[in-house]
């Protein structure tokens, strides 16, 4: 197995790097999108609540692979084609954002209407209240479940393999089919995923204890 | 000129008629106390004054602004009309000092140094300087409510609305809060106060409004109201609260 690694380390690291890159990009954008849609879901305006609801229900209830294939195979029929990495990362972002929206929404709702009324009565606008008082409290409550979403996101990034997205899983597939050393290859791939997710998982457990 | 002016105001929650043909005005500097049985619509009434609740019919002018006009800017109105709640509603993620300084900073753009000085002055006024860096959950209810009043005062409002400010407090904390409210009255700020503290109504109130089932049944000076209530509902109400 060590030999397998030393002979293919560049490909493994390329995959590792693409997995990290895709995860970080998807993490940042799914967090922004998810928080945005969570705010819309709690908005007093019915129209915006409806828009957010539709978005969340769509991306939460379609398999990630289908969302990704849509960007990889369907969209290029009307728009310029994108490579597998881009399509996969977009799919991953939208899919994860729906789950983050649900997580942040429940955090927002747990803050309680009194905080918003206190802000408004004090002269703050709705957005000033969100930014300074409501969101900070909601996000604090949301940290542990968000951490779990991020761990899921890293694991789900393996969807990139289906669209030749250069990620860890994809490189593993390539190496396995070239060397016929299927089992050791996927053990190495698994170890790389653990390197990413285990520290995060422990850190989340630590945070959860600290915030409790 | 009246700073708050209700004319034939009606409000419904779905099919439920919660405010019925409300007519009353408050002049600058008055301390109007609203009393009435539970569920009579006191909170609803006071919350229409800063637009936390909207009215369905009639006209309501607050500080020259038409509360039924879609173009009225409620955020702007609320700079001049503060509110103190039964459950304080202090910002749980901010220290006491930050609670007081936030709105003047981001709404009024008050310079930081002046803002800090003013906040410390208010903390002195409510006797809680030593709590400046505490968080709300570290304070007693009475202390939280005094901070909430200070937070309201920091905006230098013309009017402050109080919705049962002492109802959630342990008895021994009530007086401290009432004392601060008395100071607010002495500063000449217009006050509308929903309360069950009849002593406060009598001593500090310039007028008492009695609300029952969404209707104003009495509107008079405190002495007349307590000594010679005109309606049977008010007499029943008074005999209940006074025997308590
Ligand atoms: N959002 C709402 N939707 C429907 N009904 C409501 C709503 N808010 C209040 N009500 C009803 O309107 C009536 C008046 O409520 P309100 O809170 O104004 O009374 P109150 O006089 O402040 O009572 P209390 O002394 O218990 O605080 C009550 O019967 C209440 O159940
Ligand atoms: Mg009430």
GROMACS .gro file of C-alpha atoms and ligand atoms in nm:
model
  488
    1UNK     CA    1   0.000   0.000   0.000
    2UNK     CA    2   0.287   0.230   0.081
    3UNK     CA    3   0.432   0.158  -0.258
    4UNK     CA    4   0.100   0.231  -0.419
    5UNK     CA    5   0.099   0.564  -0.246
    6UNK     CA    6   0.458   0.657  -0.328
    7UNK     CA    7   0.404   0.566  -0.692
    8UNK     CA    8   0.084   0.768  -0.721
    9UNK     CA    9   0.125   1.035  -0.456
   10UNK     CA   10   0.096   1.320  -0.704
   11UNK     CA   11  -0.244   1.200  -0.820
   12UNK     CA   12  -0.362   1.143  -0.465
   13UNK     CA   13  -0.252   1.492  -0.365
   14UNK     CA   14  -0.413   1.645  -0.673
   15UNK     CA   15  -0.736   1.479  -0.568
   16UNK     CA   16  -0.692   1.583  -0.207
   17UNK     CA   17  -0.632   1.939  -0.317
   18UNK     CA   18  -0.940   1.950  -0.539
   19UNK     CA   19  -1.153   1.805  -0.263
   20UNK     CA   20  -1.028   2.072  -0.022
   21UNK     CA   21  -1.073   2.350  -0.277
   22UNK     CA   22  -1.425   2.241  -0.378
   23UNK     CA   23  -1.525   2.200  -0.013
   24UNK     CA   24  -1.398   2.542   0.088
   25UNK     CA   25  -1.563   2.719  -0.204
   26UNK     CA   26  -1.890   2.532  -0.147
   27UNK     CA   27  -1.867   2.598   0.227
   28UNK     CA   28  -1.830   2.973   0.188
   29UNK     CA   29  -2.103   3.011  -0.073
   30UNK     CA   30  -2.348   2.764   0.077
   31UNK     CA   31  -2.311   2.944   0.409
   32UNK     CA   32  -2.384   3.282   0.251
   33UNK     CA   33  -2.673   3.147   0.041
   34UNK     CA   34  -2.812   2.936   0.325
   35UNK     CA   35  -2.809   3.227   0.572
   36UNK     CA   36  -2.970   3.450   0.313
   37UNK     CA   37  -3.252   3.206   0.245
   38UNK     CA   38  -3.295   3.145   0.618
   39UNK     CA   39  -3.348   3.518   0.669
   40UNK     CA   40  -3.599   3.521   0.384
   41UNK     CA   41  -3.780   3.224   0.537
   42UNK     CA   42  -3.838   3.423   0.855
   43UNK     CA   43  -3.916   3.749   0.669
   44UNK     CA   44  -4.251   3.912   0.749
   45UNK     CA   45  -4.313   3.939   0.374
   46UNK     CA   46  -4.512   3.640   0.244
   47UNK     CA   47  -4.369   3.658  -0.106
   48UNK     CA   48  -4.008   3.627   0.010
   49UNK     CA   49  -4.100   3.349   0.250
   50UNK     CA   50  -4.256   3.162  -0.042
   51UNK     CA   51  -3.952   3.209  -0.265
   52UNK     CA   52  -3.721   3.080   0.007
   53UNK     CA   53  -3.946   2.786   0.083
   54UNK     CA   54  -3.953   2.674  -0.281
   55UNK     CA   55  -3.575   2.701  -0.309
   56UNK     CA   56  -3.512   2.502   0.007
   57UNK     CA   57  -3.763   2.230  -0.076
   58UNK     CA   58  -3.624   2.183  -0.425
   59UNK     CA   59  -3.260   2.145  -0.331
   60UNK     CA   60  -3.328   1.949  -0.016
   61UNK     CA   61  -3.537   1.690  -0.192
   62UNK     CA   62  -3.342   1.625  -0.511
   63UNK     CA   63  -3.039   1.395  -0.482
   64UNK     CA   64  -2.708   1.576  -0.495
   65UNK     CA   65  -2.601   1.372  -0.796
   66UNK     CA   66  -2.903   1.487  -0.993
   67UNK     CA   67  -2.838   1.852  -0.911
   68UNK     CA   68  -2.477   1.810  -1.016
   69UNK     CA   69  -2.566   1.633  -1.340
   70UNK     CA   70  -2.803   1.915  -1.418
   71UNK     CA   71  -2.516   2.162  -1.416
   72UNK     CA   72  -2.278   1.928  -1.594
   73UNK     CA   73  -2.500   1.788  -1.868
   74UNK     CA   74  -2.825   1.984  -1.897
   75UNK     CA   75  -2.723   2.345  -1.851
   76UNK     CA   76  -2.447   2.333  -2.120
   77UNK     CA   77  -2.726   2.284  -2.375
   78UNK     CA   78  -2.820   2.649  -2.324
   79UNK     CA   79  -2.512   2.796  -2.160
   80UNK     CA   80  -2.140   2.755  -2.225
   81UNK     CA   81  -2.023   2.420  -2.087
   82UNK     CA   82  -1.842   2.412  -1.755
   83UNK     CA   83  -1.588   2.159  -1.637
   84UNK     CA   84  -1.674   1.887  -1.387
   85UNK     CA   85  -1.507   2.065  -1.100
   86UNK     CA   86  -1.717   2.378  -1.149
   87UNK     CA   87  -2.042   2.189  -1.207
   88UNK     CA   88  -1.981   1.969  -0.904
   89UNK     CA   89  -1.893   2.259  -0.680
   90UNK     CA   90  -2.203   2.452  -0.784
   91UNK     CA   91  -2.421   2.147  -0.726
   92UNK     CA   92  -2.260   2.092  -0.389
   93UNK     CA   93  -2.308   2.457  -0.295
   94UNK     CA   94  -2.677   2.472  -0.382
   95UNK     CA   95  -2.755   2.134  -0.227
   96UNK     CA   96  -2.576   2.217   0.099
   97UNK     CA   97  -2.720   2.569   0.115
   98UNK     CA   98  -3.071   2.423   0.147
   99UNK     CA   99  -2.968   2.227   0.455
  100UNK     CA  100  -2.783   2.524   0.600
  101UNK     CA  101  -3.090   2.741   0.541
  102UNK     CA  102  -3.299   2.500   0.749
  103UNK     CA  103  -3.038   2.492   1.025
  104UNK     CA  104  -3.000   2.870   1.040
  105UNK     CA  105  -3.376   2.921   1.018
  106UNK     CA  106  -3.436   2.712   1.327
  107UNK     CA  107  -3.158   2.909   1.497
  108UNK     CA  108  -3.325   3.237   1.400
  109UNK     CA  109  -3.661   3.117   1.523
  110UNK     CA  110  -3.515   3.011   1.856
  111UNK     CA  111  -3.396   3.368   1.919
  112UNK     CA  112  -3.750   3.478   2.001
  113UNK     CA  113  -3.962   3.767   1.882
  114UNK     CA  114  -3.880   3.982   2.186
  115UNK     CA  115  -3.527   4.048   2.059
  116UNK     CA  116  -3.653   4.177   1.724
  117UNK     CA  117  -3.921   4.390   1.890
  118UNK     CA  118  -3.663   4.533   2.128
  119UNK     CA  119  -3.450   4.634   1.829
  120UNK     CA  120  -3.734   4.783   1.628
  121UNK     CA  121  -3.872   4.975   1.926
  122UNK     CA  122  -3.523   5.114   1.981
  123UNK     CA  123  -3.518   5.261   1.629
  124UNK     CA  124  -3.315   4.994   1.448
  125UNK     CA  125  -3.422   4.886   1.101
  126UNK     CA  126  -3.505   4.523   1.031
  127UNK     CA  127  -3.163   4.467   0.869
  128UNK     CA  128  -2.974   4.645   1.144
  129UNK     CA  129  -3.153   4.423   1.394
  130UNK     CA  130  -3.066   4.111   1.194
  131UNK     CA  131  -2.702   4.202   1.162
  132UNK     CA  132  -2.633   4.324   1.514
  133UNK     CA  133  -2.862   4.126   1.737
  134UNK     CA  134  -3.056   3.839   1.579
  135UNK     CA  135  -2.802   3.671   1.349
  136UNK     CA  136  -2.515   3.667   1.601
  137UNK     CA  137  -2.740   3.490   1.852
  138UNK     CA  138  -2.881   3.253   1.592
  139UNK     CA  139  -2.540   3.159   1.457
  140UNK     CA  140  -2.407   3.083   1.802
  141UNK     CA  141  -2.689   2.835   1.858
  142UNK     CA  142  -2.632   2.700   1.509
  143UNK     CA  143  -2.258   2.631   1.532
  144UNK     CA  144  -2.278   2.260   1.626
  145UNK     CA  145  -2.536   2.164   1.360
  146UNK     CA  146  -2.353   2.378   1.104
  147UNK     CA  147  -2.033   2.190   1.184
  148UNK     CA  148  -2.209   1.867   1.100
  149UNK     CA  149  -2.331   2.017   0.772
  150UNK     CA  150  -1.973   2.105   0.684
  151UNK     CA  151  -1.854   1.753   0.757
  152UNK     CA  152  -2.133   1.622   0.534
  153UNK     CA  153  -2.027   1.870   0.271
  154UNK     CA  154  -1.672   1.735   0.262
  155UNK     CA  155  -1.798   1.380   0.230
  156UNK     CA  156  -2.054   1.480  -0.033
  157UNK     CA  157  -1.782   1.645  -0.240
  158UNK     CA  158  -1.707   1.292  -0.362
  159UNK     CA  159  -1.992   1.356  -0.603
  160UNK     CA  160  -1.733   1.535  -0.816
  161UNK     CA  161  -1.600   1.191  -0.915
  162UNK     CA  162  -1.911   1.138  -1.126
  163UNK     CA  163  -1.841   1.444  -1.337
  164UNK     CA  164  -1.463   1.406  -1.367
  165UNK     CA  165  -1.414   1.675  -1.108
  166UNK     CA  166  -1.051   1.582  -1.028
  167UNK     CA  167  -1.131   1.528  -0.661
  168UNK     CA  168  -0.999   1.262  -0.426
  169UNK     CA  169  -1.265   1.010  -0.518
  170UNK     CA  170  -1.212   1.066  -0.888
  171UNK     CA  171  -0.836   1.022  -0.861
  172UNK     CA  172  -0.899   0.710  -0.656
  173UNK     CA  173  -1.118   0.568  -0.932
  174UNK     CA  174  -0.849   0.642  -1.190
  175UNK     CA  175  -0.568   0.496  -0.983
  176UNK     CA  176  -0.770   0.187  -0.898
  177UNK     CA  177  -0.853   0.115  -1.259
  178UNK     CA  178  -0.492   0.169  -1.370
  179UNK     CA  179  -0.326  -0.038  -1.098
  180UNK     CA  180  -0.605  -0.289  -1.025
  181UNK     CA  181  -0.521  -0.238  -0.657
  182UNK     CA  182  -0.877  -0.150  -0.570
  183UNK     CA  183  -0.880  -0.214  -0.198
  184UNK     CA  184  -0.556  -0.035  -0.101
  185UNK     CA  185  -0.647   0.259  -0.322
  186UNK     CA  186  -0.978   0.320  -0.153
  187UNK     CA  187  -0.821   0.269   0.190
  188UNK     CA  188  -0.581   0.553   0.108
  189UNK     CA  189  -0.869   0.763  -0.022
  190UNK     CA  190  -1.059   0.696   0.301
  191UNK     CA  191  -0.760   0.801   0.510
  192UNK     CA  192  -0.741   1.131   0.322
  193UNK     CA  193  -1.109   1.199   0.394
  194UNK     CA  194  -1.051   1.119   0.761
  195UNK     CA  195  -0.762   1.365   0.772
  196UNK     CA  196  -1.014   1.635   0.679
  197UNK     CA  197  -1.323   1.528   0.869
  198UNK     CA  198  -1.191   1.382   1.195
  199UNK     CA  199  -1.028   1.701   1.330
  200UNK     CA  200  -1.341   1.894   1.232
  201UNK     CA  201  -1.559   1.640   1.403
  202UNK     CA  202  -1.356   1.655   1.726
  203UNK     CA  203  -1.345   2.032   1.715
  204UNK     CA  204  -1.724   2.038   1.683
  205UNK     CA  205  -1.765   1.807   1.982
  206UNK     CA  206  -1.538   2.038   2.179
  207UNK     CA  207  -1.733   2.348   2.073
  208UNK     CA  208  -2.061   2.182   2.155
  209UNK     CA  209  -1.941   2.111   2.508
  210UNK     CA  210  -1.804   2.462   2.545
  211UNK     CA  211  -2.126   2.630   2.428
  212UNK     CA  212  -2.357   2.406   2.628
  213UNK     CA  213  -5.101   7.005   1.972
  214UNK     CA  214  -5.149   6.641   2.061
  215UNK     CA  215  -4.843   6.421   2.015
  216UNK     CA  216  -5.062   6.109   1.995
  217UNK     CA  217  -5.407   6.134   1.842
  218UNK     CA  218  -5.645   5.840   1.798
  219UNK     CA  219  -5.965   5.906   1.600
  220UNK     CA  220  -6.222   5.629   1.562
  221UNK     CA  221  -5.956   5.361   1.558
  222UNK     CA  222  -6.055   4.998   1.505
  223UNK     CA  223  -5.837   4.692   1.497
  224UNK     CA  224  -5.916   4.329   1.426
  225UNK     CA  225  -5.725   4.007   1.476
  226UNK     CA  226  -5.892   3.807   1.201
  227UNK     CA  227  -6.258   3.823   1.295
  228UNK     CA  228  -6.187   3.935   1.651
  229UNK     CA  229  -6.259   4.306   1.716
  230UNK     CA  230  -5.979   4.390   1.958
  231UNK     CA  231  -5.993   4.773   1.955
  232UNK     CA  232  -6.331   4.940   1.916
  233UNK     CA  233  -6.372   5.302   1.809
  234UNK     CA  234  -6.078   5.430   2.011
  235UNK     CA  235  -6.069   5.807   2.054
  236UNK     CA  236  -5.805   5.965   2.266
  237UNK     CA  237  -5.523   6.212   2.253
  238UNK     CA  238  -5.209   6.261   2.452
  239UNK     CA  239  -5.042   6.599   2.483
  240UNK     CA  240  -4.670   6.653   2.520
  241UNK     CA  241  -4.548   6.597   2.877
  242UNK     CA  242  -4.850   6.397   2.989
  243UNK     CA  243  -4.824   6.068   3.178
  244UNK     CA  244  -5.121   5.863   3.064
  245UNK     CA  245  -5.183   5.539   3.251
  246UNK     CA  246  -5.386   5.268   3.077
  247UNK     CA  247  -5.556   5.017   3.303
  248UNK     CA  248  -5.804   4.739   3.242
  249UNK     CA  249  -5.868   4.368   3.283
  250UNK     CA  250  -5.644   4.108   3.121
  251UNK     CA  251  -5.721   4.063   2.753
  252UNK     CA  252  -5.894   4.400   2.722
  253UNK     CA  253  -5.651   4.514   2.451
  254UNK     CA  254  -5.405   4.730   2.648
  255UNK     CA  255  -5.094   4.584   2.487
  256UNK     CA  256  -5.250   4.599   2.144
  257UNK     CA  257  -5.345   4.963   2.198
  258UNK     CA  258  -5.003   5.075   2.317
  259UNK     CA  259  -4.827   4.879   2.041
  260UNK     CA  260  -5.021   5.063   1.770
  261UNK     CA  261  -4.853   5.385   1.888
  262UNK     CA  262  -4.509   5.280   1.759
  263UNK     CA  263  -4.642   5.069   1.475
  264UNK     CA  264  -4.561   4.727   1.620
  265UNK     CA  265  -4.930   4.665   1.551
  266UNK     CA  266  -5.117   4.823   1.259
  267UNK     CA  267  -5.469   4.960   1.282
  268UNK     CA  268  -5.744   4.861   1.040
  269UNK     CA  269  -5.967   5.166   1.049
  270UNK     CA  270  -5.979   5.527   1.171
  271UNK     CA  271  -5.684   5.762   1.199
  272UNK     CA  272  -5.382   5.763   1.424
  273UNK     CA  273  -5.129   6.046   1.420
  274UNK     CA  274  -4.813   6.006   1.627
  275UNK     CA  275  -4.559   6.286   1.643
  276UNK     CA  276  -4.711   6.434   1.329
  277UNK     CA  277  -4.686   6.107   1.136
  278UNK     CA  278  -4.989   5.933   0.989
  279UNK     CA  279  -4.968   5.572   1.107
  280UNK     CA  280  -5.205   5.450   0.835
  281UNK     CA  281  -4.999   5.602   0.553
  282UNK     CA  282  -4.791   5.344   0.368
  283UNK     CA  283  -4.513   5.597   0.311
  284UNK     CA  284  -4.464   5.664   0.684
  285UNK     CA  285  -4.118   5.558   0.794
  286UNK     CA  286  -4.166   5.361   1.116
  287UNK     CA  287  -3.794   5.336   1.187
  288UNK     CA  288  -3.775   5.713   1.187
  289UNK     CA  289  -4.081   5.743   1.411
  290UNK     CA  290  -3.934   5.497   1.662
  291UNK     CA  291  -3.630   5.720   1.717
  292UNK     CA  292  -3.870   5.957   1.890
  293UNK     CA  293  -4.105   5.700   2.042
  294UNK     CA  294  -3.930   5.450   2.268
  295UNK     CA  295  -4.077   5.142   2.429
  296UNK     CA  296  -4.017   4.942   2.745
  297UNK     CA  297  -4.149   4.585   2.751
  298UNK     CA  298  -4.274   4.352   3.023
  299UNK     CA  299  -3.987   4.110   2.951
  300UNK     CA  300  -3.722   4.383   2.897
  301UNK     CA  301  -3.605   4.251   2.558
  302UNK     CA  302  -3.246   4.359   2.617
  303UNK     CA  303  -3.001   4.241   2.349
  304UNK     CA  304  -2.884   3.910   2.490
  305UNK     CA  305  -2.557   3.915   2.292
  306UNK     CA  306  -2.451   4.262   2.408
  307UNK     CA  307  -2.322   4.403   2.732
  308UNK     CA  308  -2.525   4.656   2.926
  309UNK     CA  309  -2.317   4.940   2.786
  310UNK     CA  310  -2.353   4.810   2.430
  311UNK     CA  311  -2.728   4.773   2.478
  312UNK     CA  312  -2.747   5.143   2.553
  313UNK     CA  313  -2.495   5.259   2.292
  314UNK     CA  314  -2.602   5.048   1.991
  315UNK     CA  315  -2.899   5.245   1.859
  316UNK     CA  316  -2.750   5.592   1.915
  317UNK     CA  317  -2.439   5.472   1.728
  318UNK     CA  318  -2.595   5.304   1.426
  319UNK     CA  319  -2.922   5.496   1.402
  320UNK     CA  320  -2.832   5.848   1.519
  321UNK     CA  321  -2.459   5.828   1.430
  322UNK     CA  322  -2.372   5.987   1.761
  323UNK     CA  323  -1.994   6.029   1.796
  324UNK     CA  324  -1.844   5.743   1.999
  325UNK     CA  325  -1.703   5.952   2.281
  326UNK     CA  326  -2.025   6.145   2.334
  327UNK     CA  327  -2.224   5.822   2.309
  328UNK     CA  328  -2.013   5.658   2.579
  329UNK     CA  329  -2.037   5.959   2.806
  330UNK     CA  330  -2.414   5.975   2.765
  331UNK     CA  331  -2.450   5.600   2.832
  332UNK     CA  332  -2.244   5.628   3.151
  333UNK     CA  333  -2.454   5.924   3.263
  334UNK     CA  334  -2.770   5.719   3.211
  335UNK     CA  335  -2.621   5.424   3.400
  336UNK     CA  336  -2.561   5.662   3.689
  337UNK     CA  337  -2.917   5.782   3.664
  338UNK     CA  338  -3.053   5.429   3.694
  339UNK     CA  339  -2.791   5.345   3.954
  340UNK     CA  340  -2.620   5.061   3.769
  341UNK     CA  341  -2.278   5.195   3.672
  342UNK     CA  342  -2.109   4.886   3.815
  343UNK     CA  343  -2.303   4.666   3.570
  344UNK     CA  344  -2.176   4.842   3.257
  345UNK     CA  345  -1.986   4.537   3.134
  346UNK     CA  346  -2.228   4.269   3.247
  347UNK     CA  347  -2.453   4.076   3.012
  348UNK     CA  348  -2.832   4.091   3.055
  349UNK     CA  349  -2.859   3.733   3.184
  350UNK     CA  350  -2.627   3.828   3.470
  351UNK     CA  351  -2.873   4.089   3.599
  352UNK     CA  352  -3.190   4.063   3.806
  353UNK     CA  353  -3.520   4.145   3.640
  354UNK     CA  354  -3.538   4.482   3.809
  355UNK     CA  355  -3.188   4.570   3.696
  356UNK     CA  356  -3.264   4.459   3.341
  357UNK     CA  357  -3.572   4.677   3.332
  358UNK     CA  358  -3.379   4.982   3.452
  359UNK     CA  359  -3.125   4.918   3.174
  360UNK     CA  360  -3.411   4.890   2.926
  361UNK     CA  361  -3.534   5.232   3.037
  362UNK     CA  362  -3.182   5.374   3.006
  363UNK     CA  363  -3.154   5.222   2.657
  364UNK     CA  364  -3.476   5.395   2.562
  365UNK     CA  365  -3.367   5.728   2.712
  366UNK     CA  366  -3.037   5.720   2.520
  367UNK     CA  367  -3.232   5.793   2.202
  368UNK     CA  368  -3.366   6.114   2.365
  369UNK     CA  369  -3.721   6.026   2.266
  370UNK     CA  370  -4.023   6.253   2.297
  371UNK     CA  371  -4.243   5.965   2.406
  372UNK     CA  372  -4.178   5.639   2.591
  373UNK     CA  373  -4.436   5.361   2.593
  374UNK     CA  374  -4.434   5.118   2.887
  375UNK     CA  375  -4.620   4.787   2.859
  376UNK     CA  376  -4.652   4.643   3.210
  377UNK     CA  377  -4.291   4.724   3.298
  378UNK     CA  378  -4.312   4.576   3.649
  379UNK     CA  379  -4.541   4.277   3.593
  380UNK     CA  380  -4.259   4.027   3.549
  381UNK     CA  381  -4.065   4.148   3.853
  382UNK     CA  382  -4.030   4.017   4.207
  383UNK     CA  383  -4.215   4.250   4.444
  384UNK     CA  384  -3.900   4.386   4.607
  385UNK     CA  385  -3.768   4.506   4.269
  386UNK     CA  386  -4.077   4.693   4.159
  387UNK     CA  387  -4.013   5.011   4.351
  388UNK     CA  388  -3.666   5.068   4.199
  389UNK     CA  389  -3.819   5.056   3.852
  390UNK     CA  390  -4.110   5.281   3.947
  391UNK     CA  391  -3.861   5.531   4.091
  392UNK     CA  392  -3.674   5.545   3.760
  393UNK     CA  393  -4.003   5.592   3.576
  394UNK     CA  394  -4.083   5.881   3.805
  395UNK     CA  395  -3.752   6.040   3.704
  396UNK     CA  396  -3.846   5.998   3.339
  397UNK     CA  397  -4.176   6.175   3.406
  398UNK     CA  398  -3.996   6.459   3.579
  399UNK     CA  399  -3.776   6.507   3.272
  400UNK     CA  400  -4.093   6.600   3.086
  401UNK     CA  401  -4.093   6.300   2.851
  402UNK     CA  402  -4.443   6.203   2.743
  403UNK     CA  403  -4.533   5.864   2.885
  404UNK     CA  404  -4.803   5.610   2.807
  405UNK     CA  405  -4.796   5.339   3.071
  406UNK     CA  406  -4.990   5.015   3.090
  407UNK     CA  407  -4.965   4.902   3.450
  408UNK     CA  408  -5.141   4.742   3.742
  409UNK     CA  409  -4.950   4.967   3.986
  410UNK     CA  410  -5.238   5.184   4.102
  411UNK     CA  411  -5.011   5.379   4.339
  412UNK     CA  412  -4.801   5.489   4.043
  413UNK     CA  413  -5.111   5.581   3.842
  414UNK     CA  414  -5.240   5.797   4.124
  415UNK     CA  415  -4.913   5.963   4.210
  416UNK     CA  416  -4.741   6.014   3.874
  417UNK     CA  417  -5.024   5.983   3.622
  418UNK     CA  418  -5.178   6.294   3.476
  419UNK     CA  419  -5.463   6.085   3.333
  420UNK     CA  420  -5.606   5.738   3.359
  421UNK     CA  421  -5.766   5.555   3.069
  422UNK     CA  422  -5.978   5.251   3.150
  423UNK     CA  423  -6.004   4.992   2.877
  424UNK     CA  424  -6.246   4.698   2.880
  425UNK     CA  425  -6.320   4.460   2.590
  426UNK     CA  426  -6.135   4.688   2.349
  427UNK     CA  427  -6.334   5.000   2.440
  428UNK     CA  428  -6.228   5.306   2.636
  429UNK     CA  429  -6.488   5.330   2.909
  430UNK     CA  430  -6.326   5.603   3.118
  431UNK     CA  431  -6.070   5.875   3.052
  432UNK     CA  432  -6.017   6.113   3.341
  433UNK     CA  433  -5.771   6.252   3.592
  434UNK     CA  434  -5.646   5.989   3.838
  435UNK     CA  435  -5.825   6.130   4.140
  436UNK     CA  436  -6.166   6.124   3.975
  437UNK     CA  437  -6.105   5.778   3.835
  438UNK     CA  438  -6.004   5.621   4.163
  439UNK     CA  439  -6.247   5.812   4.386
  440UNK     CA  440  -6.549   5.832   4.155
  441UNK     CA  441  -6.537   5.574   3.875
  442UNK     CA  442  -6.830   5.638   3.640
  443UNK     CA  443  -6.893   5.289   3.505
  444UNK     CA  444  -6.985   4.963   3.669
  445UNK     CA  445  -6.700   4.783   3.487
  446UNK     CA  446  -6.446   5.026   3.633
  447UNK     CA  447  -6.589   4.988   3.985
  448UNK     CA  448  -6.569   4.609   3.955
  449UNK     CA  449  -6.214   4.632   3.819
  450UNK     CA  450  -6.101   4.866   4.096
  451UNK     CA  451  -6.251   4.659   4.373
  452UNK     CA  452  -6.056   4.362   4.237
  453UNK     CA  453  -5.716   4.525   4.197
  454UNK     CA  454  -5.737   4.719   4.522
  455UNK     CA  455  -5.833   4.418   4.732
  456UNK     CA  456  -5.527   4.240   4.590
  457LIG     N1  457  -5.160   3.826   1.754
  457LIG     C1  458  -5.285   3.802   1.799
  457LIG     N2  459  -5.371   3.728   1.728
  457LIG     C2  460  -5.496   3.704   1.770
  457LIG     N3  461  -5.546   3.749   1.888
  457LIG     C3  462  -5.465   3.823   1.964
  457LIG     C4  463  -5.330   3.854   1.925
  457LIG     N4  464  -5.273   3.928   2.022
  457LIG     C5  465  -5.368   3.944   2.116
  457LIG     N5  466  -5.483   3.882   2.083
  457LIG     C6  467  -5.608   3.882   2.160
  457LIG     O1  468  -5.651   4.017   2.170
  457LIG     C7  469  -5.701   4.044   2.299
  457LIG     C8  470  -5.626   4.160   2.359
  457LIG     O2  471  -5.492   4.124   2.380
  457LIG     P1  472  -5.391   4.221   2.454
  457LIG     O3  473  -5.262   4.148   2.465
  457LIG     O4  474  -5.388   4.351   2.386
  457LIG     O5  475  -5.458   4.236   2.597
  457LIG     P2  476  -5.401   4.300   2.730
  457LIG     O6  477  -5.504   4.393   2.778
  457LIG     O7  478  -5.266   4.355   2.706
  457LIG     O8  479  -5.393   4.175   2.827
  457LIG     P3  480  -5.290   4.144   2.947
  457LIG     O9  481  -5.330   4.228   3.062
  457LIG    O10  482  -5.312   3.998   2.973
  457LIG    O11  483  -5.154   4.175   2.895
  457LIG     C9  484  -5.685   3.915   2.377
  457LIG    O12  485  -5.811   3.851   2.378
  457LIG    C10  486  -5.586   3.835   2.300
  457LIG    O13  487  -5.610   3.699   2.314
  458LIG    MG1  488  -5.072   4.302   2.776
   0.00000   0.00000   0.00000
